[in-house]
């Protein structure tokens, strides 16, 4: 954790009362669900004591015969009672309407699939949210210890055989990383499915640039309760730089020792892609497997063949079934071609072994990228906010002469200036063009289909680098401002989030550089936006011997 003064969490009244989203005061009861194969019994509003005070409220989905079995726990701030057909409420999510049961809580497993397979499912309202606990904190050590208590409580119940696993998407994964660090004695395995590990770098501040749409939306979405709630809005204002506060909201996957099936997605650029892959890379467990898809996260979580994969994993590590799960490749990823089309590739590790780190040098005079550095200096400029006549971005192209797979994180090393100004925000994207020069779109953010290959961001005053260790990308310290100063242009090492894309001979990789979000969508669509900009005037990008701007990436021979 960074050195610095101690911090104090801020608290406020709830942003909304539970009844505004259908939440009813606790009323413990049992509901029989005979239509589920073999029957299902739902125990509503169980009270689970936790160390932060009061109780956590949970719903248990279990076999009606009461025979002890393993339990899967999902920990959520979204409301255990919020059961929506995502195929209906989010029609572009890729989930067929009606393919999940009416008992499926948002981003949690479908009880109608898991209970007949011999599991109990416990869905917990995070303490302080809804009618659970006393006051809410988020992504915090306090929350993780409460989750620890719930796991140990569940393991001691007569309907559990002592084996506990964790599953769920997004925040239901964020909470998995944190509690697994604490090594609850009865936690046997986890299934993180697309969830960040570093709240500052992956959600709140992309490259030091404040995220101004999804992150504030989350404050409201997590804000249903009847007691005090952590005031993330005030804390966000008070902590613009990486410090002990943000460190307390970052996972330490090295401490996780239990078996893990980790699932990441290339589509969540600006939300979960980086953190999920970092969680796997840094995971301390010897028994860990990674699956990376290029599609939409909710559709993939509930896809029947992927539920079967989850069941095989938990059957092996919660039930002890000798089903050969250990024989599957340690890493299996989709290499995207166009839209949802992809190839599947196996590897022994992440980052994928065998890549050739390649520098594609930018030439501002020609708008090209090449392995040969340009001999002459050149510059190109654009309007930093895209609000005046003239170019609002610059693009550099590299046409592949042979088939290649671009896999992993990339770095845009850019020598830039903003004349007359002391700071700048730069946004970069990797895109693909087919042989006819048409942009190829990919699934994006769980609900869109016109996304880029990958995205990156950096505020120049945040450009100072920290010790990266074995990270496959530049790590910025975010520990205090570094103005552009008098010696210009300055070097910016822009982290570009991980991806995997196939380029056939004749297809083109495009690097986009501009001063605003590369992908823009109408509000209120939930995508990352960055509207608190320091930009003004023009940005000037320099290339040539004295300013060797380049794109660094890993090229692989197609599998």
Coordinates of C-alpha atoms in Angstrom, one line a residue:
X1 CA 0.0 0.0 0.0
X2 CA 1.4 3.5 -0.8
X3 CA 2.9 5.6 1.9
X4 CA 0.9 8.6 2.9
X5 CA -1.5 10.1 5.4
X6 CA -4.3 7.8 6.6
X7 CA -7.6 8.2 4.9
X8 CA -11.1 8.2 6.3
X9 CA -14.1 6.7 4.5
X10 CA -16.9 9.2 3.9
X11 CA -20.5 8.2 4.4
X12 CA -23.9 9.6 3.3
X13 CA -27.5 8.8 3.3
X14 CA -28.7 6.2 0.7
X15 CA -29.1 7.5 -2.8
X16 CA -32.4 5.7 -3.0
X17 CA -34.7 3.6 -0.8
X18 CA -35.0 -0.1 -1.6
X19 CA -38.7 0.2 -2.3
X20 CA -37.9 2.4 -5.3
X21 CA -36.5 -0.7 -7.0
X22 CA -39.0 -3.2 -5.6
X23 CA -37.2 -4.0 -2.4
X24 CA -39.4 -5.1 0.4
X25 CA -38.5 -5.1 4.1
X26 CA -37.2 -8.5 5.3
X27 CA -39.8 -11.2 5.6
X28 CA -38.2 -14.6 6.1
X29 CA -40.2 -17.3 4.4
X30 CA -39.8 -20.4 2.3
X31 CA -41.1 -20.8 -1.2
X32 CA -41.5 -24.1 -3.0
X33 CA -40.7 -24.1 -6.7
X34 CA -41.9 -27.5 -8.1
X35 CA -41.4 -26.5 -11.7
X36 CA -37.6 -26.8 -11.3
X37 CA -36.4 -30.3 -12.2
X38 CA -36.3 -32.3 -8.9
X39 CA -37.9 -29.4 -7.1
X40 CA -36.3 -26.3 -5.5
X41 CA -36.9 -24.7 -2.1
X42 CA -36.1 -20.9 -1.8
X43 CA -35.4 -19.6 1.7
X44 CA -35.9 -15.8 1.5
X45 CA -34.3 -13.2 3.7
X46 CA -32.0 -15.4 5.8
X47 CA -30.1 -13.3 8.4
X48 CA -26.3 -13.9 8.5
X49 CA -24.3 -12.3 11.3
X50 CA -21.2 -10.3 10.0
X51 CA -18.4 -8.6 11.9
X52 CA -19.2 -5.1 10.7
X53 CA -22.4 -5.3 12.7
X54 CA -26.0 -6.4 12.1
X55 CA -26.8 -9.1 9.6
X56 CA -26.3 -9.7 5.9
X57 CA -29.6 -10.7 4.1
X58 CA -29.5 -13.6 1.7
X59 CA -31.7 -15.9 -0.3
X60 CA -30.9 -19.6 -0.4
X61 CA -31.9 -21.8 -3.3
X62 CA -31.6 -25.5 -2.3
X63 CA -32.8 -29.0 -2.9
X64 CA -36.1 -29.8 -1.1
X65 CA -34.7 -33.0 0.4
X66 CA -32.2 -31.0 2.6
X67 CA -29.3 -33.4 1.7
X68 CA -26.1 -31.5 2.3
X69 CA -24.3 -30.4 -0.8
X70 CA -21.7 -27.8 -1.9
X71 CA -22.9 -24.2 -2.0
X72 CA -22.1 -21.5 -4.5
X73 CA -22.1 -18.0 -3.0
X74 CA -22.8 -14.8 -5.0
X75 CA -22.2 -11.4 -3.3
X76 CA -24.0 -8.5 -4.9
X77 CA -24.8 -4.8 -4.3
X78 CA -27.5 -5.0 -7.0
X79 CA -30.3 -6.6 -5.0
X80 CA -30.9 -10.3 -4.6
X81 CA -34.6 -9.7 -5.4
X82 CA -33.7 -8.0 -8.8
X83 CA -34.5 -10.9 -11.1
X84 CA -34.8 -9.7 -14.7
X85 CA -34.7 -11.5 -18.0
X86 CA -31.6 -9.9 -19.5
X87 CA -32.6 -11.1 -22.9
X88 CA -35.6 -8.8 -22.6
X89 CA -34.3 -5.8 -20.7
X90 CA -31.0 -5.7 -22.6
X91 CA -32.0 -7.0 -26.1
X92 CA -28.6 -6.5 -27.6
X93 CA -26.8 -8.5 -24.9
X94 CA -26.9 -11.7 -27.0
X95 CA -29.0 -13.6 -24.4
X96 CA -32.0 -15.3 -26.0
X97 CA -35.2 -14.1 -24.2
X98 CA -36.5 -16.7 -21.8
X99 CA -33.2 -18.7 -21.6
X100 CA -32.7 -18.0 -17.9
X101 CA -35.3 -18.8 -15.2
X102 CA -37.4 -16.2 -13.4
X103 CA -35.2 -16.9 -10.3
X104 CA -32.0 -15.6 -11.8
X105 CA -30.6 -12.6 -9.9
X106 CA -28.7 -10.0 -12.0
X107 CA -25.2 -11.4 -12.9
X108 CA -25.6 -14.4 -10.6
X109 CA -26.0 -18.1 -11.5
X110 CA -29.4 -19.4 -12.5
X111 CA -30.7 -21.5 -9.6
X112 CA -32.9 -23.6 -12.0
X113 CA -29.7 -24.9 -13.6
X114 CA -27.5 -25.3 -10.5
X115 CA -29.9 -26.8 -7.9
X116 CA -30.8 -29.8 -10.1
X117 CA -27.0 -30.3 -10.7
X118 CA -26.5 -30.9 -6.9
X119 CA -25.6 -27.4 -5.6
X120 CA -27.2 -24.9 -3.3
X121 CA -27.0 -21.3 -4.3
X122 CA -26.7 -18.4 -1.8
X123 CA -27.2 -14.9 -3.1
X124 CA -26.2 -12.2 -0.6
X125 CA -27.0 -8.5 -0.5
X126 CA -23.7 -6.8 0.4
X127 CA -24.0 -5.4 3.9
X128 CA -25.3 -1.9 4.0
X129 CA -27.2 -2.3 0.7
X130 CA -30.9 -2.8 0.5
X131 CA -32.0 -4.2 4.0
X132 CA -28.6 -5.9 4.7
X133 CA -26.2 -4.9 7.5
X134 CA -25.6 -1.5 8.9
X135 CA -23.6 0.6 6.5
X136 CA -22.2 -0.1 3.1
X137 CA -18.6 0.0 1.9
X138 CA -17.5 -1.0 -1.6
X139 CA -14.4 -3.0 -2.8
X140 CA -13.1 -2.6 0.7
X141 CA -11.3 -4.8 3.2
X142 CA -14.3 -4.3 5.6
X143 CA -16.6 -5.7 2.9
X144 CA -14.3 -8.6 2.2
X145 CA -14.2 -9.7 5.9
X146 CA -18.0 -9.7 6.0
X147 CA -18.0 -11.9 2.9
X148 CA -15.5 -14.2 4.7
X149 CA -18.0 -14.5 7.6
X150 CA -20.8 -15.4 5.2
X151 CA -18.7 -18.1 3.6
X152 CA -17.9 -19.7 7.0
X153 CA -21.5 -19.4 8.1
X154 CA -22.7 -21.1 5.0
X155 CA -20.2 -24.0 5.4
X156 CA -21.6 -24.7 8.9
X157 CA -25.2 -25.0 7.9
X158 CA -26.9 -28.4 7.7
X159 CA -27.7 -27.9 4.0
X160 CA -24.0 -27.5 3.1
X161 CA -21.4 -30.3 3.1
X162 CA -18.6 -27.9 4.0
X163 CA -17.5 -27.0 0.5
X164 CA -18.0 -23.4 -0.7
X165 CA -17.4 -21.9 -4.2
X166 CA -17.9 -18.4 -5.6
X167 CA -19.4 -17.3 -8.9
X168 CA -20.9 -14.3 -10.7
X169 CA -20.1 -11.5 -13.1
X170 CA -18.7 -8.0 -12.7
X171 CA -19.0 -6.8 -9.1
X172 CA -19.8 -10.4 -8.2
X173 CA -16.2 -11.1 -9.4
X174 CA -14.6 -8.0 -7.9
X175 CA -15.8 -9.3 -4.5
X176 CA -14.4 -12.8 -5.2
X177 CA -10.9 -11.5 -5.7
X178 CA -11.0 -9.6 -2.4
X179 CA -12.5 -12.3 -0.1
X180 CA -10.3 -15.1 -1.6
X181 CA -7.2 -13.1 -0.5
X182 CA -8.4 -13.7 3.1
X183 CA -8.3 -17.5 2.6
X184 CA -11.6 -18.5 4.4
X185 CA -11.0 -22.1 5.5
X186 CA -14.1 -23.5 3.7
X187 CA -13.6 -21.7 0.4
X188 CA -12.6 -24.4 -2.1
X189 CA -12.7 -22.7 -5.5
X190 CA -13.7 -19.5 -7.3
X191 CA -15.0 -18.6 -10.8
X192 CA -14.2 -14.9 -11.4
X193 CA -16.1 -13.9 -14.6
X194 CA -15.0 -10.5 -15.8
X195 CA -14.3 -8.2 -12.9
X196 CA -11.8 -5.5 -12.3
X197 CA -8.9 -5.7 -9.8
X198 CA -7.8 -2.1 -9.6
X199 CA -10.7 0.4 -9.1
X200 CA -8.5 3.5 -9.8
X201 CA -6.8 2.4 -13.0
X202 CA -9.6 0.3 -14.5
X203 CA -12.8 2.1 -13.6
X204 CA -12.4 5.5 -12.0
X205 CA -9.3 7.0 -13.8
X206 CA -8.3 5.6 -17.2
X207 CA -4.7 6.7 -17.6
X208 CA -5.4 9.3 -14.9
X209 CA -8.4 10.7 -16.9
X210 CA -11.6 10.8 -14.8
X211 CA -14.3 8.4 -16.1
X212 CA -17.5 10.6 -16.0
X213 CA -20.4 8.3 -16.9
X214 CA -20.2 4.7 -15.9
X215 CA -18.4 5.3 -12.6
X216 CA -21.0 7.9 -11.4
X217 CA -23.8 5.7 -12.6
X218 CA -22.4 2.9 -10.3
X219 CA -22.6 5.2 -7.3
X220 CA -26.4 5.4 -7.9
X221 CA -26.7 1.7 -8.9
X222 CA -25.0 0.6 -5.6
X223 CA -26.8 3.3 -3.6
X224 CA -30.1 1.5 -2.6
X225 CA -30.2 1.1 1.2
X226 CA -31.8 1.9 4.5
X227 CA -28.7 3.0 6.4
X228 CA -25.5 4.9 5.7
X229 CA -23.5 4.2 2.6
X230 CA -20.0 5.0 1.5
X231 CA -19.9 8.3 -0.3
X232 CA -17.9 7.3 -3.4
X233 CA -18.6 10.7 -5.0
X234 CA -17.0 12.7 -2.2
X235 CA -14.1 10.2 -1.9
X236 CA -13.5 10.4 -5.7
X237 CA -13.1 14.2 -5.4
X238 CA -10.8 13.9 -2.4
X239 CA -8.5 11.3 -3.9
X240 CA -7.6 12.3 -7.5
X241 CA -4.2 10.5 -7.3
X242 CA -3.3 6.9 -6.4
X243 CA -2.9 6.7 -2.6
X244 CA -3.7 4.5 0.3
X245 CA -7.5 5.0 -0.3
X246 CA -7.3 3.6 -3.8
X247 CA -4.9 0.9 -2.7
X248 CA -7.5 -0.3 -0.3
X249 CA -9.8 -0.9 -3.2
X250 CA -7.4 -2.9 -5.3
X251 CA -7.1 -6.7 -5.2
X252 CA -3.9 -8.6 -4.3
X253 CA -4.4 -11.8 -6.4
X254 CA -1.0 -13.1 -5.3
X255 CA -2.6 -14.1 -2.0
X256 CA -5.3 -16.3 -3.6
X257 CA -4.4 -20.0 -3.3
X258 CA -7.7 -21.8 -4.1
X259 CA -8.4 -23.3 -7.6
X260 CA -9.8 -20.7 -10.0
X261 CA -11.5 -20.8 -13.4
X262 CA -11.1 -17.2 -14.6
X263 CA -13.1 -15.9 -17.6
X264 CA -12.2 -12.6 -19.3
X265 CA -13.5 -10.9 -22.4
X266 CA -11.8 -8.7 -25.0
X267 CA -15.0 -6.7 -25.4
X268 CA -14.9 -4.9 -22.0
X269 CA -12.3 -2.3 -23.0
X270 CA -12.5 0.4 -20.3
X271 CA -14.1 -1.9 -17.6
X272 CA -13.2 -5.5 -17.0
X273 CA -10.7 -6.7 -19.7
X274 CA -7.5 -5.6 -18.1
X275 CA -8.4 -6.4 -14.5
X276 CA -9.6 -9.9 -15.2
X277 CA -6.5 -10.8 -17.1
X278 CA -4.3 -9.2 -14.4
X279 CA -6.2 -11.2 -11.8
X280 CA -5.3 -14.4 -13.6
X281 CA -1.7 -13.4 -14.3
X282 CA -1.0 -12.5 -10.7
X283 CA -3.1 -15.3 -9.1
X284 CA -1.2 -17.2 -6.5
X285 CA -3.1 -20.5 -7.1
X286 CA -1.2 -23.3 -8.8
X287 CA -4.6 -24.7 -10.1
X288 CA -5.8 -21.9 -12.4
X289 CA -7.3 -21.8 -15.8
X290 CA -8.1 -18.9 -18.1
X291 CA -10.8 -18.6 -20.8
X292 CA -10.9 -15.4 -22.9
X293 CA -13.8 -14.8 -25.3
X294 CA -14.4 -11.9 -27.7
X295 CA -18.2 -11.8 -27.3
X296 CA -20.6 -10.3 -24.8
X297 CA -20.2 -11.1 -21.1
X298 CA -23.7 -11.8 -19.9
X299 CA -24.5 -14.0 -22.9
X300 CA -21.3 -16.0 -22.4
X301 CA -21.9 -16.5 -18.7
X302 CA -25.3 -18.0 -19.3
X303 CA -24.5 -19.8 -22.5
X304 CA -25.4 -23.5 -21.8
X305 CA -22.0 -24.9 -22.9
X306 CA -20.3 -22.4 -20.6
X307 CA -22.5 -23.3 -17.7
X308 CA -21.4 -26.9 -18.3
X309 CA -17.8 -25.7 -18.1
X310 CA -18.5 -24.0 -14.8
X311 CA -20.2 -27.1 -13.5
X312 CA -17.3 -29.4 -14.5
X313 CA -14.9 -27.0 -12.7
X314 CA -16.9 -27.0 -9.5
X315 CA -17.7 -30.7 -9.7
X316 CA -13.9 -31.3 -9.7
X317 CA -13.0 -29.0 -6.9
X318 CA -16.1 -28.9 -4.7
X319 CA -17.3 -32.5 -5.2
X320 CA -14.0 -34.2 -6.0
X321 CA -15.3 -35.7 -9.2
X322 CA -12.5 -37.1 -11.3
X323 CA -13.7 -35.6 -14.6
X324 CA -10.4 -34.7 -16.2
X325 CA -10.9 -31.0 -15.8
X326 CA -7.2 -30.6 -15.1
X327 CA -6.4 -31.9 -18.6
X328 CA -7.9 -28.9 -20.4
X329 CA -5.4 -26.2 -21.6
X330 CA -4.4 -23.7 -18.9
X331 CA -5.2 -20.9 -21.3
X332 CA -7.8 -20.9 -24.0
X333 CA -8.7 -17.7 -25.9
X334 CA -10.6 -16.6 -28.9
X335 CA -8.7 -14.7 -31.5
X336 CA -11.2 -12.3 -33.1
X337 CA -11.5 -12.1 -36.9
X338 CA -14.6 -9.9 -37.6
X339 CA -17.7 -9.3 -35.4
X340 CA -18.4 -12.5 -33.4
X341 CA -16.3 -14.6 -35.8
X342 CA -13.1 -16.0 -34.1
X343 CA -10.6 -18.8 -34.0
X344 CA -9.8 -20.6 -30.7
X345 CA -6.2 -20.8 -29.6
X346 CA -4.7 -22.6 -26.6
X347 CA -1.6 -21.6 -24.6
X348 CA 0.3 -22.6 -21.5
X349 CA 0.3 -19.2 -19.9
X350 CA -0.8 -15.6 -20.0
X351 CA 0.7 -13.5 -21.5
X352 CA 0.8 -16.0 -24.3
X353 CA 4.2 -17.4 -24.9
X354 CA 6.1 -17.3 -28.2
X355 CA 5.2 -13.7 -29.3
X356 CA 7.6 -11.4 -31.1
X357 CA 7.7 -8.0 -29.5
X358 CA 7.5 -5.7 -32.4
X359 CA 7.9 -1.9 -32.8
X360 CA 5.9 -0.3 -35.6
X361 CA 7.4 3.2 -36.0
X362 CA 5.0 6.0 -36.8
X363 CA 5.7 8.3 -39.7
X364 CA 3.7 11.6 -39.4
X365 CA 4.5 12.5 -43.0
X366 CA 2.8 9.5 -44.5
X367 CA 0.4 8.3 -41.8
X368 CA 2.0 4.9 -41.8
X369 CA 3.5 2.4 -39.3
X370 CA 6.5 0.3 -40.2
X371 CA 9.2 -1.8 -38.6
X372 CA 11.6 0.6 -40.3
X373 CA 12.0 3.9 -38.5
X374 CA 11.5 7.0 -40.6
X375 CA 14.7 8.8 -41.5
X376 CA 13.2 12.3 -41.4
X377 CA 11.5 14.2 -38.6
X378 CA 7.8 15.1 -39.1
X379 CA 4.8 16.4 -37.2
X380 CA 1.0 16.1 -37.5
X381 CA -1.5 17.9 -35.4
X382 CA -5.2 17.8 -34.6
X383 CA -7.8 19.9 -32.7
X384 CA -7.7 18.6 -29.1
X385 CA -11.5 18.7 -28.6
X386 CA -12.6 18.2 -32.2
X387 CA -14.7 21.4 -32.0
X388 CA -13.1 23.4 -34.8
X389 CA -12.7 22.9 -38.5
X390 CA -9.8 20.7 -39.3
X391 CA -8.7 17.2 -38.2
X392 CA -9.9 15.9 -34.9
X393 CA -7.7 12.8 -35.0
X394 CA -4.7 11.3 -36.6
X395 CA -4.4 7.7 -37.9
X396 CA -1.5 5.5 -38.7
X397 CA -1.8 2.3 -40.8
X398 CA 0.2 -0.9 -41.1
X399 CA -0.8 -3.4 -43.8
X400 CA 0.1 -7.0 -43.0
X401 CA 2.0 -8.8 -45.8
X402 CA 1.6 -12.2 -44.0
X403 CA -1.1 -13.6 -41.7
X404 CA -0.5 -12.7 -38.0
X405 CA -2.2 -12.7 -34.6
X406 CA -1.9 -9.6 -32.5
X407 CA -2.3 -10.9 -28.9
X408 CA -1.8 -9.1 -25.5
X409 CA -1.3 -5.6 -24.2
X410 CA 0.3 -3.0 -26.4
X411 CA 2.0 0.3 -25.8
X412 CA 1.8 3.5 -27.8
X413 CA 5.0 5.5 -27.3
X414 CA 4.0 9.0 -28.4
X415 CA 6.1 12.2 -28.4
X416 CA 3.5 15.0 -28.0
X417 CA 3.0 18.6 -27.2
X418 CA 0.1 20.9 -26.7
X419 CA 1.4 24.4 -27.5
X420 CA 0.6 27.0 -24.9
X421 CA -0.7 24.4 -22.4
X422 CA 0.7 22.4 -19.5
X423 CA -1.4 19.2 -19.8
X424 CA -3.2 17.1 -22.4
X425 CA -5.5 14.1 -22.5
X426 CA -4.7 11.6 -25.3
X427 CA -7.1 8.8 -26.4
X428 CA -5.8 5.9 -28.6
X429 CA -7.5 3.0 -30.3
X430 CA -6.4 0.0 -32.3
X431 CA -8.8 -0.8 -35.2
X432 CA -8.9 -3.3 -38.0
X433 CA -9.6 -2.7 -41.7
X434 CA -10.4 -5.5 -44.2
X435 CA -8.7 -5.8 -47.6
X436 CA -11.1 -3.2 -49.0
X437 CA -10.4 -0.6 -46.3
X438 CA -13.6 -1.1 -44.4
X439 CA -13.5 -0.9 -40.6
X440 CA -14.2 -4.2 -38.9
X441 CA -16.4 -3.9 -35.8
X442 CA -16.3 -6.2 -32.8
X443 CA -18.6 -6.9 -29.8
X444 CA -18.1 -4.1 -27.2
X445 CA -19.1 -3.4 -23.6
X446 CA -21.6 -6.3 -23.4
X447 CA -24.3 -4.7 -25.6
X448 CA -22.6 -3.2 -28.7
X449 CA -21.3 -4.6 -32.0
X450 CA -19.1 -1.9 -33.5
X451 CA -16.2 -1.8 -31.0
X452 CA -12.5 -1.4 -31.6
X453 CA -9.7 -3.9 -31.3
X454 CA -8.5 -2.2 -28.1
X455 CA -8.4 1.2 -26.3
X456 CA -5.9 3.2 -24.3
X457 CA -5.8 6.6 -22.5
X458 CA -3.3 8.9 -20.7
X459 CA -3.3 12.3 -19.1
X460 CA 0.2 13.7 -19.7
X461 CA 0.5 15.0 -16.2
X462 CA 0.2 11.4 -15.1
X463 CA 2.9 10.1 -17.4
X464 CA 5.5 9.3 -14.7
X465 CA 6.1 5.6 -14.6
X466 CA 6.2 3.3 -11.6
X467 CA 8.2 0.1 -11.2
X468 CA 6.3 -2.3 -13.5
X469 CA 7.7 -5.5 -12.1
X470 CA 6.8 -8.3 -14.6
X471 CA 3.7 -6.4 -15.8
X472 CA 3.4 -6.7 -19.7
X473 CA 2.5 -3.0 -20.0
X474 CA 3.7 0.4 -18.6
X475 CA 2.5 1.1 -15.1
X476 CA 1.9 4.7 -14.2
X477 CA 2.5 6.0 -10.7
X478 CA -0.4 8.5 -10.6
X479 CA 1.3 10.0 -7.6
X480 CA 1.4 13.7 -8.4
X481 CA 1.3 16.1 -11.4
X482 CA 4.1 16.4 -13.9
X483 CA 3.4 19.4 -16.2
X484 CA 4.5 19.3 -19.8
X485 CA 7.2 21.8 -18.9
X486 CA 9.7 23.5 -21.2
X487 CA 11.4 20.6 -22.9
X488 CA 8.9 19.4 -25.5
X489 CA 7.7 17.2 -27.0
X490 CA 7.3 14.9 -24.0
X491 CA 7.3 11.1 -24.2
X492 CA 4.0 9.4 -23.3
X493 CA 3.8 5.7 -22.7
X494 CA 0.2 4.9 -23.3
X495 CA -1.0 1.5 -22.1
X496 CA -3.4 -0.1 -24.6
X497 CA -5.6 -2.8 -23.0
X498 CA -5.2 -6.4 -24.0
X499 CA -6.8 -7.9 -27.1
X500 CA -6.4 -10.8 -29.5
X501 CA -7.1 -10.2 -33.2
X502 CA -6.2 -12.1 -36.4
X503 CA -5.0 -10.1 -39.4
X504 CA -4.9 -11.9 -42.7
X505 CA -2.4 -10.8 -45.4
X506 CA -3.7 -7.6 -46.9
X507 CA -5.6 -6.5 -43.8
X508 CA -4.7 -3.4 -41.9
X509 CA -4.0 -2.4 -38.3
X510 CA -5.0 1.2 -37.6
X511 CA -3.7 3.3 -34.7
X512 CA -6.1 6.2 -33.9
X513 CA -4.8 9.1 -31.8
X514 CA -7.2 11.9 -30.7
X515 CA -8.2 14.2 -27.8
X516 CA -11.6 12.8 -27.0
X517 CA -13.3 9.3 -26.6
X518 CA -12.7 7.4 -29.8
X519 CA -16.0 5.6 -29.5
X520 CA -19.0 8.0 -28.9
X521 CA -22.5 6.8 -28.2
X522 CA -25.7 8.7 -27.3
X523 CA -26.6 8.9 -23.6
X524 CA -27.8 7.2 -21.5
X525 CA -26.0 4.2 -23.1
X526 CA -23.7 2.8 -20.4
X527 CA -20.2 3.0 -21.8
X528 CA -17.0 4.7 -20.5
X529 CA -17.0 8.4 -21.2
X530 CA -14.4 11.0 -20.3
X531 CA -15.9 14.5 -20.3
X532 CA -13.7 16.2 -17.6
X533 CA -10.9 17.1 -20.0
X534 CA -7.8 19.3 -19.6
X535 CA -7.6 19.6 -23.4
X536 CA -7.5 22.9 -25.3
X537 CA -6.0 24.1 -28.6
X538 CA -4.0 21.7 -30.7
X539 CA -2.1 18.5 -30.0
X540 CA 1.1 18.0 -32.0
X541 CA 2.5 14.5 -32.5
X542 CA 6.2 14.2 -33.4
X543 CA 7.9 11.3 -35.3
X544 CA 11.4 10.7 -36.5
X545 CA 14.9 10.1 -35.1
X546 CA 14.6 12.5 -32.2
X547 CA 11.0 11.6 -31.4
X548 CA 10.7 7.9 -32.1
X549 CA 6.9 7.5 -31.7
X550 CA 5.9 3.9 -32.1
X551 CA 3.4 1.2 -31.4
X552 CA 4.8 -1.8 -29.5
X553 CA 2.9 -5.0 -29.6
X554 CA 3.2 -8.8 -29.7
X555 CA 2.9 -10.6 -33.0
X556 CA 2.2 -14.4 -33.1
X557 CA 2.1 -16.8 -35.9
X558 CA -1.5 -18.0 -36.4
X559 CA -2.2 -21.2 -34.5

